[in-house]
Amino acid sequence: KQEVTQIPAALSVPEGENLVLNCSFTDSAIYNLQWFRQDPGKGLTSLLLIQSSQREQTSGRLNASLDKSSGRSTLYIAASQPGDSATYLCAVGNRDDKIIFGKGTRLHILP
Amino acid sequence: KAGVTQTPRYLIKTRGQQVTLSCSPISGHRSVSWYQQTPGQGLQFLFEYFSETQRNKGNFPGRFSGRQFSNSRSEMNVSTLELGDSALYLCASSLDRTDFEQYFGPGTRLTVT
């Protein structure tokens, strides 16, 4: 049974710093891994999607990597801004067609 | 291109009642998935519909059901509501299989009193 873990559960970082969010999963037989952000009380916004054959994806200040063999993904945020404050969720698309989410990392960027 | 829409956005029901939530996917998307999000359990997969057929189901009791129409719009129904059903219900659409990118709606906040 696939389990997705995100550590830490919460993180506070001064504005301007680079940071890394972590996501680990137990079963490497995945289709893809997707990173989302969620603002309080809102739906999820897709940030990056990495297919199982890819190693990384980049969008602006965001870079996501995927290492299937070790069951890990990281989301790197460069030059953090207060507007980056949100909860970041990773979701793994499994070969049984189920998508399993981690519980998220609540990120707070300090002005 | 319009995003995923969900109605209603907020709902208050009492225990024992039933509720129907609606989701309209992005035009051209044929897969619709439903999720329940609570502070304690996080995001949990309810079910996925593709071409009017339930293709996958999570571990929820039979009180939770859904359907998809020929225009890909989907509804989910919860019967005999319990206090623990209070949650944010999110739907997501994707082009085809779940290995495609998921796009989420804003959610329906259900409160059961």
Short mmCIF file of C-alpha atoms in Angstrom, two decimals:
data_model
loop_
_atom_site.label_atom_id
_atom_site.label_comp_id
_atom_site.label_asym_id
_atom_site.label_seq_id
_atom_site.Cartn_x
_atom_site.Cartn_y
_atom_site.Cartn_z
CA LYS A 1 0.00 0.00 0.00
CA GLN A 2 1.47 3.32 -1.07
CA GLU A 3 2.25 5.80 1.69
CA VAL A 4 3.33 9.36 1.08
CA THR A 5 5.12 11.35 3.76
CA GLN A 6 6.05 15.01 3.86
CA ILE A 7 8.52 16.29 6.39
CA PRO A 8 8.53 18.77 8.03
CA ALA A 9 4.85 19.43 8.66
CA ALA A 10 5.56 23.13 9.06
CA LEU A 11 8.44 25.42 8.13
CA SER A 12 9.20 29.13 8.70
CA VAL A 13 11.87 30.75 6.58
CA PRO A 14 13.03 34.39 6.22
CA GLU A 15 12.18 36.08 2.95
CA GLY A 16 14.82 35.72 0.24
CA GLU A 17 16.11 32.34 1.34
CA ASN A 18 16.17 29.26 -0.82
CA LEU A 19 14.37 26.25 0.61
CA VAL A 20 13.65 22.59 -0.03
CA LEU A 21 10.48 20.67 0.72
CA ASN A 22 10.62 16.90 0.92
CA CYS A 23 8.26 14.14 -0.14
CA SER A 24 8.88 10.42 0.24
CA PHE A 25 6.84 7.45 -0.95
CA THR A 26 7.05 3.74 -0.21
CA ASP A 27 6.19 2.13 -3.57
CA SER A 28 8.34 3.16 -6.53
CA ALA A 29 5.89 1.80 -9.15
CA ILE A 30 4.36 5.19 -9.90
CA TYR A 31 3.05 6.96 -12.98
CA ASN A 32 3.98 10.42 -11.85
CA LEU A 33 4.34 12.80 -8.95
CA GLN A 34 2.65 16.16 -8.75
CA TRP A 35 3.31 19.13 -6.46
CA PHE A 36 0.47 21.44 -5.46
CA ARG A 37 0.04 24.50 -3.32
CA GLN A 38 -3.05 25.19 -1.30
CA ASP A 39 -3.99 28.51 0.23
CA PRO A 40 -6.19 28.43 3.37
CA GLY A 41 -9.73 27.30 2.60
CA LYS A 42 -9.05 27.07 -1.12
CA GLY A 43 -8.59 24.36 -3.70
CA LEU A 44 -5.26 23.07 -4.95
CA THR A 45 -3.13 24.75 -7.58
CA SER A 46 -0.88 22.50 -9.64
CA LEU A 47 2.75 23.59 -9.56
CA LEU A 48 4.74 20.86 -11.30
CA LEU A 49 4.08 17.38 -12.66
CA ILE A 50 6.95 14.92 -13.07
CA GLN A 51 6.36 11.79 -15.09
CA SER A 52 7.99 8.59 -13.86
CA SER A 53 10.52 8.70 -16.72
CA GLN A 54 11.66 12.22 -15.82
CA ARG A 55 14.16 13.36 -13.19
CA GLU A 56 13.08 16.96 -12.75
CA GLN A 57 10.79 19.77 -13.84
CA THR A 58 11.25 23.52 -13.55
CA SER A 59 8.84 26.43 -13.54
CA GLY A 60 10.15 29.88 -12.70
CA ARG A 61 11.58 29.83 -9.18
CA LEU A 62 10.41 26.25 -8.61
CA ASN A 63 12.31 23.07 -9.35
CA ALA A 64 11.03 19.60 -8.53
CA SER A 65 13.15 16.47 -8.67
CA LEU A 66 12.18 12.82 -8.62
CA ASP A 67 14.28 9.83 -7.57
CA LYS A 68 12.04 6.79 -7.96
CA SER A 69 14.62 4.29 -6.76
CA SER A 70 14.93 5.97 -3.39
CA GLY A 71 11.25 6.97 -3.24
CA ARG A 72 11.94 10.68 -2.91
CA SER A 73 10.99 13.98 -4.45
CA THR A 74 12.05 17.47 -3.52
CA LEU A 75 10.55 20.85 -4.33
CA TYR A 76 13.14 23.61 -4.40
CA ILE A 77 11.93 27.20 -4.07
CA ALA A 78 14.47 29.88 -4.90
CA ALA A 79 14.48 33.38 -3.44
CA SER A 80 11.37 32.84 -1.32
CA GLN A 81 8.73 35.58 -1.09
CA PRO A 82 5.87 36.19 1.40
CA GLY A 83 3.43 35.21 -1.37
CA ASP A 84 4.92 31.72 -1.30
CA SER A 85 3.34 31.15 2.10
CA ALA A 86 0.90 28.27 1.68
CA THR A 87 0.61 24.53 2.25
CA TYR A 88 2.54 22.46 -0.26
CA LEU A 89 1.28 18.98 -1.07
CA CYS A 90 2.81 16.21 -3.08
CA ALA A 91 0.67 13.55 -4.73
CA VAL A 92 1.77 10.26 -6.21
CA GLY A 93 -0.07 8.73 -9.15
CA ASN A 94 0.06 4.97 -8.73
CA ARG A 95 -0.21 2.21 -11.28
CA ASP A 96 -3.51 1.12 -9.71
CA ASP A 97 -4.84 4.51 -10.89
CA LYS A 98 -5.14 5.90 -7.37
CA ILE A 99 -3.58 9.18 -6.40
CA ILE A 100 -2.20 9.32 -2.88
CA PHE A 101 -1.47 12.64 -1.20
CA GLY A 102 0.95 13.51 1.55
CA LYS A 103 -0.37 15.60 4.43
CA GLY A 104 1.54 18.64 3.28
CA THR A 105 4.15 21.07 4.54
CA ARG A 106 2.80 24.38 5.84
CA LEU A 107 5.26 27.03 4.70
CA HIS A 108 5.48 30.50 6.23
CA ILE A 109 7.82 33.06 4.68
CA LEU A 110 8.77 35.73 7.19
CA PRO A 111 8.90 39.29 5.71
CA LYS B 1 -10.42 28.15 -20.77
CA ALA B 2 -12.66 27.89 -17.72
CA GLY B 3 -11.33 25.95 -14.76
CA VAL B 4 -13.01 23.29 -12.68
CA THR B 5 -16.14 24.59 -11.01
CA GLN B 6 -17.88 23.21 -7.96
CA THR B 7 -21.27 24.05 -6.56
CA PRO B 8 -22.31 24.94 -4.00
CA ARG B 9 -19.24 26.45 -2.36
CA TYR B 10 -20.62 26.21 1.16
CA LEU B 11 -23.26 23.99 2.65
CA ILE B 12 -24.66 23.42 6.13
CA LYS B 13 -26.64 20.27 6.80
CA THR B 14 -27.88 18.43 9.85
CA ARG B 15 -27.13 14.87 10.84
CA GLY B 16 -29.17 12.30 8.96
CA GLN B 17 -29.79 14.46 5.93
CA GLN B 18 -28.37 13.78 2.52
CA VAL B 19 -26.41 16.10 0.23
CA THR B 20 -25.46 16.31 -3.44
CA LEU B 21 -22.38 18.17 -4.64
CA SER B 22 -21.67 19.06 -8.25
CA CYS B 23 -18.46 19.35 -10.25
CA SER B 24 -17.97 20.60 -13.80
CA PRO B 25 -14.58 19.63 -15.24
CA ILE B 26 -12.45 21.59 -17.64
CA SER B 27 -13.84 21.35 -21.14
CA GLY B 28 -12.44 18.25 -22.87
CA HIS B 29 -11.46 16.51 -19.64
CA ARG B 30 -13.08 13.13 -19.22
CA SER B 31 -11.76 12.02 -15.84
CA VAL B 32 -13.23 13.44 -12.63
CA SER B 33 -11.95 12.49 -9.18
CA TRP B 34 -13.39 13.38 -5.80
CA TYR B 35 -11.48 13.91 -2.58
CA GLN B 36 -12.34 14.60 1.03
CA GLN B 37 -10.02 16.89 2.97
CA THR B 38 -10.07 17.12 6.77
CA PRO B 39 -7.47 18.54 9.17
CA GLY B 40 -6.84 15.13 10.72
CA GLN B 41 -6.76 12.86 7.68
CA GLY B 42 -5.59 15.22 4.98
CA LEU B 43 -6.71 14.59 1.42
CA GLN B 44 -8.34 11.22 0.89
CA PHE B 45 -9.42 9.79 -2.44
CA LEU B 46 -13.14 9.04 -2.73
CA PHE B 47 -13.65 7.86 -6.30
CA GLU B 48 -12.85 8.55 -9.92
CA TYR B 49 -15.17 8.60 -12.91
CA PHE B 50 -14.23 8.28 -16.54
CA SER B 51 -16.72 8.21 -19.42
CA GLU B 52 -19.67 7.84 -17.03
CA THR B 53 -18.13 4.79 -15.30
CA GLN B 54 -16.65 4.60 -11.84
CA ARG B 55 -13.11 3.50 -12.54
CA ASN B 56 -11.68 3.58 -9.06
CA LYS B 57 -12.88 3.84 -5.49
CA GLY B 58 -11.28 4.73 -2.18
CA ASN B 59 -12.04 3.31 1.25
CA PHE B 60 -15.22 5.12 2.12
CA PRO B 61 -18.56 3.64 3.23
CA GLY B 62 -21.40 3.08 0.80
CA ARG B 63 -23.08 6.30 2.01
CA PHE B 64 -20.71 8.06 -0.39
CA SER B 65 -21.66 7.63 -4.02
CA GLY B 66 -21.24 9.45 -7.26
CA ARG B 67 -22.04 9.54 -10.91
CA GLN B 68 -20.85 11.15 -14.10
CA PHE B 69 -22.97 12.43 -16.93
CA SER B 70 -22.35 12.25 -20.67
CA ASN B 71 -20.99 15.83 -20.64
CA SER B 72 -18.41 14.71 -17.99
CA ARG B 73 -20.06 16.73 -15.23
CA SER B 74 -20.07 14.75 -12.00
CA GLU B 75 -22.09 14.67 -8.81
CA MET B 76 -21.33 13.07 -5.50
CA ASN B 77 -23.95 12.20 -2.95
CA VAL B 78 -23.61 11.56 0.76
CA SER B 79 -26.58 9.99 2.50
CA THR B 80 -27.35 9.85 6.21
CA LEU B 81 -24.84 12.56 7.06
CA GLU B 82 -22.66 12.20 10.14
CA LEU B 83 -20.77 14.89 12.03
CA GLY B 84 -17.52 13.37 10.78
CA ASP B 85 -18.52 14.09 7.19
CA SER B 86 -17.79 17.78 7.77
CA ALA B 87 -14.94 18.51 5.38
CA LEU B 88 -13.79 20.28 2.27
CA TYR B 89 -14.81 18.20 -0.74
CA LEU B 90 -12.60 18.73 -3.75
CA CYS B 91 -12.99 17.52 -7.26
CA ALA B 92 -10.25 17.31 -9.83
CA SER B 93 -10.37 16.78 -13.55
CA SER B 94 -7.78 15.44 -15.93
CA LEU B 95 -7.64 14.86 -19.63
CA ASP B 96 -7.74 11.11 -19.51
CA ARG B 97 -6.16 8.70 -17.10
CA THR B 98 -4.92 9.68 -13.67
CA ASP B 99 -1.38 9.82 -15.05
CA PHE B 100 -2.29 13.13 -16.57
CA GLU B 101 -2.08 16.41 -14.68
CA GLN B 102 -4.87 16.96 -12.17
CA TYR B 103 -6.67 20.30 -12.00
CA PHE B 104 -8.65 21.05 -8.88
CA GLY B 105 -11.79 23.05 -8.24
CA PRO B 106 -12.18 25.44 -5.30
CA GLY B 107 -14.04 22.85 -3.23
CA THR B 108 -17.32 22.64 -1.37
CA ARG B 109 -17.13 23.26 2.37
CA LEU B 110 -19.68 20.96 4.02
CA THR B 111 -20.56 21.48 7.66
CA VAL B 112 -22.74 18.89 9.39
CA THR B 113 -24.38 20.00 12.65
#
